[in-house]
Amino acid sequence: MMDAADQAGSEEAASKEDSCFDLIVVGGGIAGVTCAQSLSFLQTESRILLISASPLIKAVINYKQLTKVLEEFDVEEKPSSYLESNYPNVKVIHAVVTDLDSVGHKIYTDNDSVYRYRKLCLCAGGRPKIVVEDNPYVLGIRDTESVRTFQRKLTDARRVVIVGNGGIATELVYELENVEIVWAIKDESITATFIDVGAAEFFLASLNERKATARFRPIKREKYVVSGGETSANEDVKGSALGPDWHTGYELKGLSDEQRSVHVEYKVEVRRILTQSEFMCEENLRNFLVTSNPSDRTDWWPVYVELTNGKIYGCDFVVSATGVKPNRDPFAKSNNFTISADGGLMVDDKMRTSIADVYAAGDLCAPTWEPAKHWLQMKLWTQARQMGIYAGKCIDADLRGRIREMTLDFCFEIFTHVTQFFGYKVVLLGKFNAQDLGNDYHVLLRTTEGREYVKAVMHDGRMQGAILIGETDLEETFENLILNQMDLSRYGEDLLHPDIDIEDYFD
């Protein structure tokens, strides 16, 4: 029979075992989950802990390899039990990391727990850049929780102002119905983060059209509900980044009787955001109020947005979709990480940070290696998945004493991304916007209104990048031409001639 002292010692040993792990991954998003999955497969005897700020983790489903590098998948929210049941050596806890003791190899969380590790991978992603912090009328869209808040606000809205020109802003403009939209962008053309001016012109016709009924493909989702409605550990902590089809399953309709209308303000930023009372106190501001109907000057809006071009719009609320910043604070406050210009944790070609035994992947990290000619970092779900898997491989190699043998995965040879904008399939390859090519390049273009837009970036007779909009079926051919750097000079403008089947020609 066990006496009190033996029992206490046994409980202490059990408690210590529960808090000691071979490998810890922080982040329940795509990078963190894929890293944990990769480690589970490679390190079958290791105890792995995934710490997620949300009780729902992001899982990759419907994965499809389209070309050698280009991949397509959906992201579905799953309960932590999904990961634990499919990967027996992985334990998932719902907590927020508050501090990192890299010397003692300890992670501290907000539930007063301490976890020890041998190797640590930080995949905490990023948090939205908000045009004005702590304003109840300004909403950032980054995770599922913020989408639900947005959906609730939208049901009573007649007009919203969307600030930003990236993927989420573009998707919102297309998805919203029964509401007036003012889209404020700092660029000369829409969706400039991804596409050029020509492609933007191709999409302009879709701005005020009814959403297309045909989608990329039908998507079915299981819905998981967290008891009590809480989806993050506390109100200040955001969940994992949205996946590629985050708007699926949400009814995003406003209060207006009209289908929707979109007005774009180009080359502007937000100067300030005014409450109703602040706007009323400055009589001169009414001269700059943009009205879409006479009632705008008599019906007061909850909030007013003053743009740098002097125009003022009243609206029900503002959506800030101006990008993200790396969520490094819980880790960097007590550790001297090498930080990149954008605030990310700098990693080498083995995904190692400047702190021993600490790796990073996804939006939180910034690569320091010399990139391949046709690769660049963009903080997208595709790269989060690639980095998460590769980080797992590197950690495994480190534990086996083979880290020096690791070479960069082939996915870092060329930038590839597939998404959809305004109901069209969009494929980006290589230096798709002639990044880092200066003026020493030319563009081959083929476009059919309402059907396709094909752009090839050429330098010295060789293809360096491409934008493919619509069902072109050219992604594999163009990816190979970029990777192989075949001299295409003799084809000239005929390379994209509509009567030439380029896919069969270069097969």
Coordinates of C-alpha atoms in Angstrom, one line a residue:
M1 CA 0.0 0.0 0.0
M2 CA 1.4 3.5 -1.0
D3 CA 2.0 5.9 1.9
A4 CA 1.4 9.6 1.7
A5 CA 5.0 10.5 0.8
D6 CA 5.1 7.9 -2.0
Q7 CA 1.8 9.1 -3.4
A8 CA 3.0 12.7 -3.3
G9 CA 6.2 11.8 -5.1
S10 CA 4.2 9.8 -7.7
E11 CA 1.9 12.7 -8.3
E12 CA 4.9 15.1 -8.6
A13 CA 6.5 12.7 -11.1
A14 CA 3.3 12.5 -13.1
S15 CA 2.9 16.2 -13.1
K16 CA 6.5 16.7 -14.3
E17 CA 5.9 14.2 -17.1
D18 CA 2.8 15.9 -18.2
S19 CA 4.7 19.2 -18.5
C20 CA 7.8 17.8 -20.3
F21 CA 7.7 17.3 -24.0
D22 CA 10.3 16.5 -26.6
L23 CA 8.8 18.9 -29.1
I24 CA 6.5 21.9 -28.7
V25 CA 4.7 23.7 -31.5
V26 CA 3.0 27.0 -30.8
G27 CA 0.1 27.9 -33.1
G28 CA -3.1 26.2 -34.2
G29 CA -3.0 27.6 -37.7
I30 CA -1.9 25.9 -40.9
A31 CA 1.8 26.3 -40.2
G32 CA 1.6 25.0 -36.7
V33 CA -0.7 22.1 -37.4
T34 CA 1.2 20.9 -40.4
C35 CA 4.5 21.2 -38.5
A36 CA 3.0 19.0 -35.7
Q37 CA 1.7 16.5 -38.2
S38 CA 5.1 16.3 -39.9
L39 CA 6.9 15.8 -36.6
S40 CA 4.4 13.1 -35.5
F41 CA 5.2 11.2 -38.7
L42 CA 9.0 11.6 -38.4
Q43 CA 9.4 11.4 -34.7
T44 CA 7.0 8.6 -33.8
E45 CA 8.6 8.0 -30.3
S46 CA 8.6 11.7 -29.3
R47 CA 6.0 13.4 -27.2
I48 CA 4.7 16.4 -29.1
L49 CA 2.7 19.3 -27.7
L50 CA 0.7 21.8 -29.8
I51 CA -0.4 24.9 -28.0
S52 CA -3.3 26.7 -29.7
A53 CA -4.9 30.0 -28.6
S54 CA -8.2 28.7 -30.1
P55 CA -9.9 25.4 -29.2
L56 CA -10.4 24.9 -32.9
I57 CA -7.3 24.1 -35.0
K58 CA -6.9 24.6 -38.8
A59 CA -6.7 21.3 -40.8
V60 CA -5.8 21.0 -44.5
I61 CA -8.4 19.0 -46.4
N62 CA -9.1 18.2 -50.1
Y63 CA -5.5 18.5 -50.9
K64 CA -4.6 18.3 -54.6
Q65 CA -1.2 18.6 -56.3
L66 CA -1.9 20.6 -59.5
T67 CA 1.7 20.7 -60.7
K68 CA 5.2 19.9 -59.4
V69 CA 4.9 22.8 -56.9
L70 CA 1.5 24.3 -57.2
E71 CA -1.0 22.9 -54.7
E72 CA -4.6 23.5 -53.9
F73 CA -6.4 22.7 -50.7
D74 CA -9.2 23.8 -48.4
V75 CA -8.8 24.6 -44.7
E76 CA -11.4 23.3 -42.2
E77 CA -11.6 24.1 -38.5
K78 CA -11.4 21.0 -36.4
P79 CA -11.6 20.3 -32.6
S80 CA -8.3 19.4 -31.0
S81 CA -9.5 15.8 -30.7
Y82 CA -9.2 15.5 -34.4
L83 CA -5.4 15.9 -34.3
E84 CA -5.0 13.8 -31.1
S85 CA -7.0 10.9 -32.5
N86 CA -5.1 10.8 -35.8
Y87 CA -1.7 11.5 -34.4
P88 CA -1.4 9.6 -31.1
N89 CA 1.9 11.2 -30.0
V90 CA 0.5 14.7 -30.3
K91 CA -1.3 16.4 -27.4
V92 CA -3.2 19.7 -28.0
I93 CA -3.9 22.2 -25.3
H94 CA -6.0 25.4 -25.5
A95 CA -3.9 28.2 -24.0
V96 CA -2.1 31.4 -24.7
V97 CA 1.7 31.6 -24.5
T98 CA 2.6 34.5 -22.2
D99 CA 6.4 34.1 -22.1
L100 CA 9.4 32.0 -23.3
D101 CA 12.4 31.1 -21.3
S102 CA 14.7 30.0 -24.1
V103 CA 17.6 29.4 -21.7
G104 CA 15.6 27.1 -19.4
H105 CA 13.7 25.7 -22.4
K106 CA 10.4 26.6 -20.9
I107 CA 7.1 27.9 -22.3
Y108 CA 4.7 29.8 -19.9
T109 CA 0.9 30.0 -20.6
D110 CA -2.0 32.0 -19.3
N111 CA -3.4 29.0 -17.4
D112 CA -0.4 29.2 -15.0
S113 CA 1.3 26.2 -16.6
V114 CA 4.9 25.7 -17.6
Y115 CA 6.0 23.3 -20.3
R116 CA 9.5 22.1 -21.0
Y117 CA 10.8 21.3 -24.4
R118 CA 13.9 20.0 -26.3
K119 CA 13.0 21.7 -29.5
L120 CA 10.4 24.4 -30.1
C121 CA 8.7 25.7 -33.3
L122 CA 6.9 29.0 -33.2
C123 CA 4.0 29.3 -35.6
A124 CA 1.9 31.9 -33.9
G125 CA 1.2 33.7 -37.2
G126 CA 0.3 37.4 -37.3
R127 CA -2.3 39.8 -36.1
P128 CA -4.2 42.4 -38.1
K129 CA -2.8 45.9 -38.7
I130 CA -5.8 48.1 -37.7
V131 CA -6.0 51.6 -39.1
V132 CA -7.3 52.8 -35.7
E133 CA -6.8 50.7 -32.7
D134 CA -9.5 50.3 -30.0
N135 CA -12.3 51.8 -32.0
P136 CA -15.7 49.9 -31.7
Y137 CA -16.5 50.9 -35.3
V138 CA -13.3 49.6 -36.8
L139 CA -13.1 45.8 -37.3
G140 CA -10.1 43.8 -38.4
I141 CA -10.8 40.6 -40.4
R142 CA -8.2 37.9 -39.6
D143 CA -9.8 34.9 -37.9
T144 CA -13.1 33.1 -37.6
E145 CA -14.0 35.0 -34.5
S146 CA -13.7 38.4 -36.3
V147 CA -15.7 37.1 -39.2
R148 CA -18.6 36.2 -36.9
T149 CA -18.5 39.7 -35.4
F150 CA -18.4 41.2 -38.9
Q151 CA -21.4 39.1 -39.9
R152 CA -23.4 40.3 -36.9
K153 CA -22.6 44.0 -37.6
L154 CA -23.3 43.6 -41.3
T155 CA -27.0 42.5 -40.8
D156 CA -27.8 46.1 -39.7
A157 CA -25.5 47.9 -42.1
R158 CA -26.4 50.0 -45.2
R159 CA -22.8 51.1 -46.0
V160 CA -19.4 49.9 -45.0
V161 CA -16.0 51.3 -45.8
I162 CA -13.3 48.6 -46.6
V163 CA -9.7 49.8 -46.2
G164 CA -7.0 47.6 -47.8
N165 CA -6.1 46.1 -51.1
G166 CA -5.1 42.5 -50.4
G167 CA -6.8 39.2 -50.6
I168 CA -9.2 39.5 -47.7
A169 CA -10.3 43.0 -48.9
T170 CA -10.9 41.8 -52.4
E171 CA -12.9 38.7 -51.3
L172 CA -15.0 40.9 -49.0
V173 CA -15.9 43.3 -51.8
Y174 CA -17.0 40.4 -53.9
E175 CA -18.8 38.5 -51.3
L176 CA -20.9 41.2 -49.6
E177 CA -24.5 41.6 -50.7
N178 CA -27.3 44.1 -50.0
V179 CA -24.9 46.8 -48.9
E180 CA -23.1 49.9 -50.3
I181 CA -19.3 49.5 -50.3
V182 CA -16.7 52.2 -50.3
W183 CA -13.4 50.5 -51.1
A184 CA -10.4 52.7 -50.0
I185 CA -7.0 51.6 -51.5
K186 CA -3.6 53.2 -51.5
D187 CA -2.7 51.9 -55.0
E188 CA -3.6 52.9 -58.5
S189 CA -5.5 49.7 -59.1
I190 CA -7.5 47.1 -57.2
T191 CA -6.0 44.0 -55.7
A192 CA -2.5 45.3 -56.4
T193 CA -0.9 42.9 -53.8
F194 CA -1.6 40.1 -56.2
I195 CA -2.3 41.4 -59.7
D196 CA -1.2 44.1 -62.2
V197 CA -3.1 47.0 -63.6
G198 CA -4.2 44.9 -66.6
A199 CA -5.7 42.1 -64.5
A200 CA -7.4 44.8 -62.3
E201 CA -9.1 46.1 -65.4
F202 CA -10.2 42.6 -66.2
F203 CA -11.9 42.4 -62.8
L204 CA -13.5 45.8 -62.8
A205 CA -16.5 44.7 -64.7
S206 CA -17.3 42.3 -61.9
L207 CA -17.3 44.9 -59.1
N208 CA -21.0 45.7 -59.2
E209 CA -22.2 42.5 -60.8
R210 CA -24.2 39.8 -58.9
K211 CA -22.0 37.1 -57.6
A212 CA -21.3 34.3 -60.0
T213 CA -23.1 31.1 -59.0
A214 CA -20.4 28.9 -60.4
R215 CA -17.5 28.5 -58.0
F216 CA -14.1 27.0 -58.0
R217 CA -15.7 23.8 -56.9
P218 CA -18.5 22.9 -54.4
I219 CA -17.2 22.9 -50.8
K220 CA -18.9 21.1 -47.9
R221 CA -18.0 21.9 -44.4
E222 CA -18.6 20.3 -41.0
K223 CA -19.3 23.0 -38.4
Y224 CA -17.9 22.7 -34.9
V225 CA -19.4 24.7 -32.1
V226 CA -17.4 25.5 -29.0
S227 CA -19.5 25.3 -25.8
G228 CA -20.2 28.7 -24.4
G229 CA -19.5 30.4 -27.7
E230 CA -15.9 31.2 -26.7
T231 CA -13.3 30.5 -29.4
S232 CA -10.2 32.1 -28.1
A233 CA -8.6 32.1 -24.7
N234 CA -9.3 35.7 -24.0
E235 CA -10.6 38.7 -25.9
D236 CA -7.1 40.1 -26.7
V237 CA -5.9 37.0 -28.4
K238 CA -6.9 36.2 -31.9
G239 CA -7.4 32.8 -33.4
S240 CA -5.5 31.3 -36.4
A241 CA -5.5 33.0 -39.8
L242 CA -8.4 32.4 -42.2
G243 CA -8.1 29.7 -44.8
P244 CA -8.5 30.1 -48.6
D245 CA -12.3 29.8 -48.6
W246 CA -13.0 31.4 -45.3
H247 CA -16.3 33.1 -46.5
T248 CA -17.9 29.8 -47.4
G249 CA -20.9 29.1 -45.2
Y250 CA -21.3 32.7 -44.1
E251 CA -24.3 34.8 -45.3
L252 CA -22.8 38.2 -45.7
K253 CA -25.8 40.4 -46.3
G254 CA -26.5 43.9 -45.3
L255 CA -29.7 45.9 -44.7
S256 CA -30.1 47.5 -48.0
D257 CA -32.9 46.6 -50.4
E258 CA -30.4 47.0 -53.3
Q259 CA -28.2 44.1 -54.4
R260 CA -25.0 46.0 -53.7
S261 CA -22.9 48.8 -55.1
V262 CA -19.1 49.4 -55.0
H263 CA -17.3 52.6 -55.2
V264 CA -13.4 52.6 -55.3
E265 CA -11.3 55.5 -53.9
Y266 CA -7.8 55.1 -55.4
K267 CA -4.5 56.3 -54.0
V268 CA -5.8 57.2 -50.6
E269 CA -5.3 56.3 -46.9
V270 CA -7.4 56.9 -43.8
R271 CA -6.5 60.3 -42.3
R272 CA -8.8 59.9 -39.3
I273 CA -12.0 58.3 -38.2
L274 CA -14.6 60.4 -36.5
T275 CA -17.5 59.6 -34.3
Q276 CA -20.9 61.0 -35.0
S277 CA -20.5 63.7 -32.3
E278 CA -17.0 64.6 -33.5
F279 CA -18.3 65.1 -37.1
M280 CA -21.2 67.2 -35.9
C281 CA -18.9 69.5 -34.0
E282 CA -16.9 70.4 -37.1
E283 CA -19.3 72.3 -39.4
N284 CA -16.8 72.7 -42.2
L285 CA -16.5 68.9 -42.6
R286 CA -20.0 68.7 -44.1
N287 CA -18.7 70.3 -47.2
F288 CA -16.5 67.3 -47.8
L289 CA -19.1 64.7 -47.1
V290 CA -19.6 62.4 -50.1
T291 CA -23.3 61.5 -50.5
S292 CA -25.0 58.8 -52.6
N293 CA -28.4 60.1 -51.9
P294 CA -29.9 63.3 -50.3
S295 CA -30.7 61.6 -47.0
D296 CA -26.9 61.3 -46.3
R297 CA -26.9 65.0 -45.2
T298 CA -29.8 64.6 -42.8
D299 CA -29.4 61.0 -41.6
W300 CA -26.4 60.7 -39.2
W301 CA -24.1 57.8 -39.6
P302 CA -22.5 56.1 -36.6
V303 CA -19.0 56.8 -37.9
Y304 CA -17.3 58.9 -40.5
V305 CA -14.1 58.2 -42.4
E306 CA -11.9 61.1 -43.6
L307 CA -9.5 60.1 -46.4
T308 CA -6.3 61.7 -47.4
N309 CA -7.9 63.1 -50.6
G310 CA -10.2 65.2 -48.4
K311 CA -13.3 63.2 -49.0
I312 CA -15.5 62.0 -46.0
Y313 CA -17.8 59.0 -46.0
G314 CA -20.4 58.2 -43.4
C315 CA -20.9 54.5 -42.8
D316 CA -22.1 51.9 -40.3
F317 CA -18.6 50.6 -39.6
V318 CA -15.1 50.3 -41.1
V319 CA -13.3 47.1 -42.1
S320 CA -9.5 47.3 -41.7
A321 CA -7.9 44.7 -44.1
T322 CA -4.5 46.3 -44.5
G323 CA -2.3 43.2 -43.8
V324 CA -0.8 41.6 -40.7
K325 CA 2.2 42.0 -38.5
P326 CA 4.0 39.1 -36.9
N327 CA 2.7 38.0 -33.5
R328 CA 6.1 37.9 -31.9
D329 CA 5.5 39.8 -28.6
P330 CA 5.0 36.8 -26.3
F331 CA 8.3 35.3 -27.4
A332 CA 10.5 38.3 -28.1
K333 CA 9.9 40.3 -24.9
S334 CA 12.3 38.1 -22.9
N335 CA 14.6 36.9 -25.7
N336 CA 17.0 38.5 -28.0
F337 CA 15.7 37.2 -31.3
T338 CA 17.1 38.6 -34.6
I339 CA 14.1 40.6 -36.0
S340 CA 13.4 41.4 -39.6
A341 CA 12.4 44.8 -41.0
D342 CA 8.7 43.7 -40.9
G343 CA 8.9 42.5 -37.3
G344 CA 9.2 38.8 -38.0
L345 CA 11.6 36.3 -36.4
M346 CA 14.5 35.8 -38.9
V347 CA 15.2 32.2 -39.8
D348 CA 18.0 30.5 -41.7
D349 CA 17.6 27.9 -44.4
K350 CA 16.9 25.3 -41.7
M351 CA 14.1 27.4 -40.3
R352 CA 16.2 28.0 -37.2
T353 CA 15.8 31.4 -35.4
S354 CA 18.8 33.1 -33.7
I355 CA 17.9 31.4 -30.4
A356 CA 19.2 27.8 -29.9
D357 CA 16.6 25.0 -30.3
V358 CA 13.9 27.5 -31.4
Y359 CA 12.5 27.3 -34.9
A360 CA 9.8 29.4 -36.6
A361 CA 7.5 29.0 -39.6
G362 CA 4.6 30.7 -41.3
D363 CA 3.7 34.4 -41.0
L364 CA 5.8 34.8 -37.9
C365 CA 9.1 34.1 -39.6
A366 CA 11.2 36.0 -42.2
P367 CA 13.7 33.9 -44.3
T368 CA 17.3 35.2 -44.4
W369 CA 18.6 32.8 -47.0
E370 CA 19.3 33.9 -50.5
P371 CA 16.1 33.1 -52.3
A372 CA 15.9 31.2 -55.5
K373 CA 15.5 33.3 -58.6
H374 CA 11.7 32.7 -58.9
W375 CA 10.7 32.5 -55.2
L376 CA 9.5 35.2 -52.8
Q377 CA 7.8 35.2 -49.5
M378 CA 4.2 36.2 -49.3
K379 CA 2.3 35.5 -46.1
L380 CA -0.2 33.1 -47.6
W381 CA -1.7 29.8 -46.4
T382 CA 0.2 27.9 -49.1
Q383 CA 3.5 29.0 -47.8
A384 CA 2.4 28.5 -44.2
R385 CA 1.8 24.8 -45.0
Q386 CA 5.1 24.4 -46.9
M387 CA 7.1 26.1 -44.2
G388 CA 5.4 24.0 -41.4
I389 CA 6.2 20.8 -43.1
Y390 CA 9.8 21.8 -43.9
A391 CA 10.3 23.0 -40.3
G392 CA 9.2 19.6 -39.1
K393 CA 11.7 17.9 -41.4
C394 CA 14.5 20.2 -40.1
I395 CA 13.7 19.6 -36.5
D396 CA 13.8 15.8 -37.1
A397 CA 17.1 16.1 -38.9
D398 CA 18.5 18.1 -36.0
L399 CA 17.4 15.5 -33.4
R400 CA 19.1 12.8 -35.6
G401 CA 22.3 14.8 -36.0
R402 CA 21.8 15.3 -39.7
I403 CA 20.8 19.0 -39.8
R404 CA 23.8 19.8 -42.0
E405 CA 22.6 17.4 -44.7
M406 CA 19.3 19.3 -45.0
T407 CA 18.8 21.3 -48.2
L408 CA 15.9 23.6 -49.0
D409 CA 12.8 21.9 -50.1
F410 CA 11.9 22.1 -53.8
C411 CA 8.8 24.2 -53.0
F412 CA 11.2 27.1 -52.4
E413 CA 12.4 27.0 -56.0
I414 CA 9.4 28.9 -57.4
F415 CA 6.6 31.0 -55.9
T416 CA 3.2 29.4 -56.7
H417 CA -0.3 30.3 -55.4
V418 CA -3.8 29.5 -56.5
T419 CA -6.9 31.3 -55.2
Q420 CA -10.0 32.9 -56.6
F421 CA -11.1 36.5 -57.0
F422 CA -14.5 37.7 -58.2
G423 CA -15.5 34.1 -59.1
Y424 CA -12.4 33.4 -61.3
K425 CA -9.6 31.0 -60.7
V426 CA -6.3 32.9 -60.2
V427 CA -2.9 31.3 -60.5
L428 CA 0.3 33.2 -59.7
L429 CA 3.7 31.8 -60.7
G430 CA 7.3 33.0 -60.1
K431 CA 7.9 36.8 -60.4
F432 CA 4.3 37.3 -61.5
N433 CA 4.5 41.0 -61.1
A434 CA 8.0 41.3 -62.4
Q435 CA 9.3 41.7 -58.8
D436 CA 13.0 42.7 -58.7
L437 CA 13.3 42.8 -62.5
G438 CA 13.5 46.5 -62.8
N439 CA 12.6 47.7 -66.3
D440 CA 14.4 45.0 -68.1
Y441 CA 11.5 42.8 -69.0
H442 CA 8.5 42.7 -71.3
V443 CA 5.0 41.2 -71.0
L444 CA 3.1 38.9 -73.3
L445 CA -0.6 39.2 -72.8
R446 CA -3.7 37.4 -73.9
T447 CA -7.1 38.4 -72.6
T448 CA -10.7 37.5 -73.4
E449 CA -13.3 39.7 -71.6
G450 CA -15.3 37.8 -69.1
R451 CA -13.3 34.6 -69.7
E452 CA -9.5 34.7 -69.2
Y453 CA -6.5 36.8 -68.6
V454 CA -3.1 35.4 -69.4
K455 CA 0.1 37.3 -68.7
A456 CA 3.7 36.1 -69.1
V457 CA 6.6 38.1 -67.8
M458 CA 9.6 37.7 -70.1
H459 CA 13.2 38.5 -69.7
D460 CA 16.0 37.7 -72.2
G461 CA 13.6 35.4 -74.0
R462 CA 12.8 33.4 -70.9
M463 CA 9.7 33.3 -68.8
Q464 CA 10.1 34.7 -65.3
G465 CA 6.6 34.8 -64.0
A466 CA 2.9 34.6 -64.9
I467 CA -0.6 35.5 -63.9
L468 CA -3.4 33.1 -65.1
I469 CA -7.0 34.1 -64.6
G470 CA -9.8 31.8 -65.6
E471 CA -9.7 28.2 -66.6
T472 CA -6.6 28.5 -68.8
D473 CA -5.1 25.0 -68.0
L474 CA -1.7 26.6 -68.5
E475 CA -0.3 26.4 -64.9
E476 CA 1.8 23.2 -65.4
T477 CA 3.2 24.3 -68.7
F478 CA 4.1 27.8 -67.5
E479 CA 5.6 26.5 -64.2
N480 CA 7.9 24.2 -66.2
L481 CA 8.9 27.0 -68.6
I482 CA 9.8 29.2 -65.6
L483 CA 11.8 26.4 -63.9
N484 CA 13.5 25.1 -67.0
Q485 CA 14.3 28.6 -68.3
M486 CA 13.9 27.5 -71.9
D487 CA 14.8 30.2 -74.5
L488 CA 11.5 31.1 -76.1
S489 CA 12.8 34.0 -78.2
R490 CA 12.0 32.4 -81.5
Y491 CA 8.3 32.2 -80.6
G492 CA 7.9 35.9 -79.9
E493 CA 4.4 37.2 -79.6
D494 CA 3.1 33.9 -81.0
L495 CA 3.8 32.2 -77.7
L496 CA 0.3 33.2 -76.5
H497 CA -1.4 33.1 -79.8
P498 CA -5.0 31.8 -79.2
D499 CA -4.8 29.4 -82.2
I500 CA -1.7 27.7 -80.8
D501 CA -2.1 25.0 -78.2
I502 CA 0.9 25.9 -76.0
E503 CA 0.1 23.2 -73.5
D504 CA 0.6 20.4 -76.1
Y505 CA 3.4 22.2 -77.8
F506 CA 5.7 22.2 -74.8
D507 CA 4.4 19.0 -73.3

